[in-house]
Each structure stands twice: as C-alpha cells, then as structure tokens.
C-alpha cells in the first residue's frame, strides 16, 4: 500500500481507478488485481470496502444518484413554486451529471453486467428519484403551471433522455460550460413542460 493511501481515501481511489480502467479496457476485461495495482492497495483493502467488482460498479453510479437525491430534497425543502423548483432540480441534475460524466458513461455501458440483485437495487433507487421528480410535476400540474395533456412518465423520460445523452457529445474542454448547458437544456425542457396558457400569458 502506498504511504499516501489512508482509510478515508481508499474507497475514492478505488472508484477513481476503476472508472479509468473500465473505460479503457471494459468492465468484463478489468480484473480486481489490475484495480488494486493501479490504486496502490492490497486486495484485502479493496474487500474491506467492497465485496466484489460488482459492488465497485454499483457504487460508481450510486454515489452520483445519492448526491442528486440529496440535492433534490434540499431544493424541495426550500418551498419554492413548482416552476422554480423543477428548474433548480433539472439544472442540478445536468451539472452533477457533467461533473460525473466519466462515471456515468462507464456505468451505463456496463450496467447490464451487474448481478440481478444489484440491477434491482439500481431500478429501485432510480424509481425513488423519479417518484420525487414526479411529485414536483404533479404539484405544478395541479397548480395549472405544467401541461396535463402528456403522461408524467413521458415528461420525465423526455428530460432524462437528454441527461443520459450528455456523454455522447459534451466535452469539458469545449466551448460550453456545464452551467451553460444546464441552463439551455432546462430552458428547452421548460418550454415544452409549461402549460400553453401559462406560456402565452408570460409571453404576452
């Protein structure tokens, strides 16, 4: 083990090198030995924090999703109106997804290789986030702010399809900052989400 590695930094280091190795070689082709060698730790250290390579892949995604859920709950707790709330939530999802772009790309490319148990956990945690997102939409629809002619599942899928596509085109070194992307994509989403009478009234 390297002298720099401390108990508090080992899990983060393991996930960091795992993302790099999974991206370069693929999840199936990356061995636990390669991971611990790259992280400068022993297998015993890895298994102290993660039961398997499967757990590493799961945690790469779960740490991002957990952070986004915490942010969503904090935004909702501010008690803002539905439009302001959904704007802040959408912008946060986009910014944090860009910050974790490599993690997300690795996970979505390899998630089918997770164990059935872990795949069920991923679905449950996504569902919990989607339910919280849908609750904001429901409040806005009840208030006449958001359109009601499209099922909530489609409204949710419409937004998250843009988020999941970020890894295909966004470059951190490109001309657009993560804040610009978050603002523009959220504006586009809200343009299709707001009730027509509300859009007409605001533009009049």
Coordinates of C-alpha atoms in Angstrom, one line a residue:
X1 CA 0.0 0.0 0.0
X2 CA 1.3 3.5 -0.8
X3 CA 2.1 5.8 2.0
X4 CA -0.4 8.4 0.7
X5 CA -3.3 6.0 1.0
X6 CA -5.4 6.5 4.2
X7 CA -8.6 4.7 5.2
X8 CA -10.7 7.7 4.2
X9 CA -9.2 8.0 0.7
X10 CA -9.0 4.3 -0.2
X11 CA -12.7 3.9 -1.4
X12 CA -12.4 7.1 -3.5
X13 CA -9.1 6.0 -5.0
X14 CA -10.5 2.5 -5.8
X15 CA -13.6 4.0 -7.6
X16 CA -11.4 6.5 -9.4
X17 CA -9.0 3.9 -10.9
X18 CA -11.9 1.6 -11.5
X19 CA -13.6 4.2 -13.7
X20 CA -10.4 4.7 -15.6
X21 CA -9.8 1.0 -16.1
X22 CA -13.4 0.2 -17.0
X23 CA -13.3 3.0 -19.6
X24 CA -10.1 1.8 -21.1
X25 CA -10.4 -1.9 -21.0
X26 CA -14.1 -2.6 -20.3
X27 CA -15.7 -3.9 -17.2
X28 CA -15.5 -7.6 -18.0
X29 CA -11.9 -7.3 -19.1
X30 CA -10.7 -5.5 -16.0
X31 CA -9.5 -7.7 -13.1
X32 CA -9.6 -7.0 -9.4
X33 CA -5.8 -7.4 -9.5
X34 CA -5.5 -4.6 -12.1
X35 CA -7.7 -2.3 -9.9
X36 CA -5.7 -2.8 -6.7
X37 CA -2.4 -2.5 -8.6
X38 CA -3.5 0.8 -10.1
X39 CA -4.8 2.1 -6.8
X40 CA -1.7 1.0 -4.9
X41 CA -3.6 -1.1 -2.3
X42 CA -4.0 -4.7 -1.5
X43 CA -6.9 -7.0 -2.3
X44 CA -7.6 -7.1 1.4
X45 CA -8.1 -3.3 1.4
X46 CA -10.4 -3.5 -1.6
X47 CA -12.5 -6.2 0.0
X48 CA -12.7 -4.3 3.2
X49 CA -14.7 -1.6 1.4
X50 CA -16.3 -3.5 -1.5
X51 CA -17.4 -7.2 -1.5
X52 CA -16.7 -7.5 -5.3
X53 CA -16.0 -5.8 -8.5
X54 CA -19.8 -5.7 -8.9
X55 CA -20.0 -3.5 -5.8
X56 CA -17.5 -1.1 -7.3
X57 CA -19.5 -0.7 -10.5
X58 CA -22.7 -0.2 -8.5
X59 CA -21.2 2.4 -6.1
X60 CA -19.7 4.4 -9.0
X61 CA -23.3 5.1 -10.1
X62 CA -24.9 5.1 -6.7
X63 CA -22.7 7.9 -5.2
X64 CA -23.8 10.2 -8.1
X65 CA -27.5 9.2 -7.8
X66 CA -27.4 9.6 -4.0
X67 CA -25.9 13.0 -4.2
X68 CA -28.5 14.1 -6.8
X69 CA -31.3 12.8 -4.5
X70 CA -29.9 14.8 -1.5
X71 CA -29.8 17.9 -3.7
X72 CA -33.3 17.4 -4.9
X73 CA -34.6 17.0 -1.3
X74 CA -32.8 20.2 -0.3
X75 CA -34.2 22.1 -3.2
X76 CA -37.8 20.9 -2.5
X77 CA -37.3 21.9 1.2
X78 CA -36.9 25.5 0.1
X79 CA -40.6 25.6 -0.6
X80 CA -40.3 27.4 -3.9
X81 CA -43.1 27.3 -6.6
X82 CA -43.1 24.3 -8.9
X83 CA -41.5 26.0 -11.9
X84 CA -38.6 27.4 -9.8
X85 CA -38.2 24.1 -8.1
X86 CA -38.1 22.0 -11.3
X87 CA -35.7 24.5 -12.9
X88 CA -33.2 24.1 -10.0
X89 CA -33.6 20.3 -9.9
X90 CA -33.0 20.0 -13.7
X91 CA -30.0 22.3 -13.6
X92 CA -28.5 20.4 -10.7
X93 CA -29.0 17.0 -12.4
X94 CA -27.3 18.3 -15.6
X95 CA -24.4 19.9 -13.7
X96 CA -23.7 17.0 -11.5
X97 CA -24.0 14.5 -14.4
X98 CA -21.4 16.5 -16.3
X99 CA -19.2 16.5 -13.3
X100 CA -19.6 12.7 -13.1
X101 CA -19.6 12.3 -16.9
X102 CA -16.9 9.5 -17.0
X103 CA -18.6 7.7 -14.1
X104 CA -22.0 7.8 -15.8
X105 CA -20.6 6.7 -19.2
X106 CA -18.8 3.7 -17.6
X107 CA -21.9 2.7 -15.7
X108 CA -24.4 2.9 -18.4
X109 CA -22.1 0.9 -20.8
X110 CA -21.6 -1.8 -18.2
X111 CA -24.8 -1.9 -16.1
X112 CA -26.1 -5.0 -17.8
X113 CA -23.2 -6.9 -16.3
X114 CA -24.3 -6.2 -12.8
X115 CA -25.8 -9.1 -10.8
X116 CA -29.6 -9.4 -10.8
X117 CA -29.7 -8.2 -7.2
X118 CA -27.7 -5.1 -8.0
X119 CA -29.7 -4.4 -11.1
X120 CA -32.9 -4.5 -8.9
X121 CA -31.3 -2.1 -6.5
X122 CA -30.4 0.3 -9.3
X123 CA -34.1 0.2 -10.5
X124 CA -35.4 0.8 -7.0
X125 CA -33.1 3.8 -6.4
X126 CA -33.9 5.3 -9.8
X127 CA -37.6 4.8 -9.1
X128 CA -37.3 6.6 -5.8
X129 CA -35.6 9.6 -7.6
X130 CA -38.2 9.6 -10.4
X131 CA -41.0 9.5 -7.8
X132 CA -39.7 12.6 -6.1
X133 CA -39.3 14.3 -9.5
X134 CA -42.8 13.3 -10.5
X135 CA -44.1 14.8 -7.2
X136 CA -42.8 18.2 -8.3
X137 CA -44.5 17.7 -11.7
X138 CA -47.8 16.7 -10.0
X139 CA -47.8 19.9 -7.9
X140 CA -47.2 22.0 -10.9
X141 CA -49.9 20.3 -12.9
X142 CA -52.3 20.7 -10.0
X143 CA -51.5 24.4 -9.9
X144 CA -52.0 24.8 -13.6
X145 CA -48.3 25.6 -14.2
X146 CA -47.4 22.4 -16.1
X147 CA -49.2 20.8 -19.0
X148 CA -51.6 17.9 -18.3
X149 CA -52.1 16.5 -21.8
X150 CA -48.9 14.4 -21.6
X151 CA -48.4 11.5 -19.2
X152 CA -45.9 12.2 -16.4
X153 CA -43.8 9.2 -17.4
X154 CA -43.2 10.8 -20.8
X155 CA -42.4 14.2 -19.3
X156 CA -39.8 12.5 -17.1
X157 CA -38.3 10.4 -19.9
X158 CA -38.0 13.5 -22.1
X159 CA -35.8 15.3 -19.6
X160 CA -33.6 12.3 -18.6
X161 CA -33.0 11.2 -22.2
X162 CA -31.1 14.5 -22.6
X163 CA -29.1 13.8 -19.4
X164 CA -28.2 10.3 -20.5
X165 CA -27.0 11.5 -23.9
X166 CA -24.6 14.0 -22.5
X167 CA -21.7 11.6 -22.6
X168 CA -22.1 11.2 -26.3
X169 CA -21.5 14.8 -27.2
X170 CA -20.4 17.0 -24.3
X171 CA -16.7 17.8 -23.9
X172 CA -15.5 19.5 -20.7
X173 CA -12.8 21.3 -22.8
X174 CA -15.4 22.5 -25.3
X175 CA -16.9 26.0 -25.8
X176 CA -19.9 25.4 -23.4
X177 CA -19.6 25.4 -19.6
X178 CA -21.6 22.9 -17.6
X179 CA -23.7 25.8 -16.3
X180 CA -24.5 27.0 -19.8
X181 CA -25.5 23.5 -20.8
X182 CA -27.7 23.1 -17.7
X183 CA -29.4 26.5 -18.3
X184 CA -30.1 25.9 -22.0
X185 CA -31.3 22.4 -21.7
X186 CA -33.5 23.3 -18.8
X187 CA -35.0 26.2 -20.8
X188 CA -35.8 23.9 -23.6
X189 CA -37.4 21.4 -21.2
X190 CA -39.5 24.0 -19.5
X191 CA -40.6 25.4 -22.9
X192 CA -42.3 22.0 -23.5
X193 CA -43.4 21.5 -19.9
X194 CA -45.2 24.7 -19.2
X195 CA -49.0 24.8 -19.7
X196 CA -49.8 26.5 -23.0
X197 CA -52.0 29.2 -21.3
X198 CA -49.1 30.0 -19.0
X199 CA -46.6 30.3 -21.8
X200 CA -49.0 32.6 -23.7
X201 CA -49.6 34.7 -20.7
X202 CA -45.9 35.2 -19.9
X203 CA -45.1 36.0 -23.5
X204 CA -47.9 38.4 -23.9

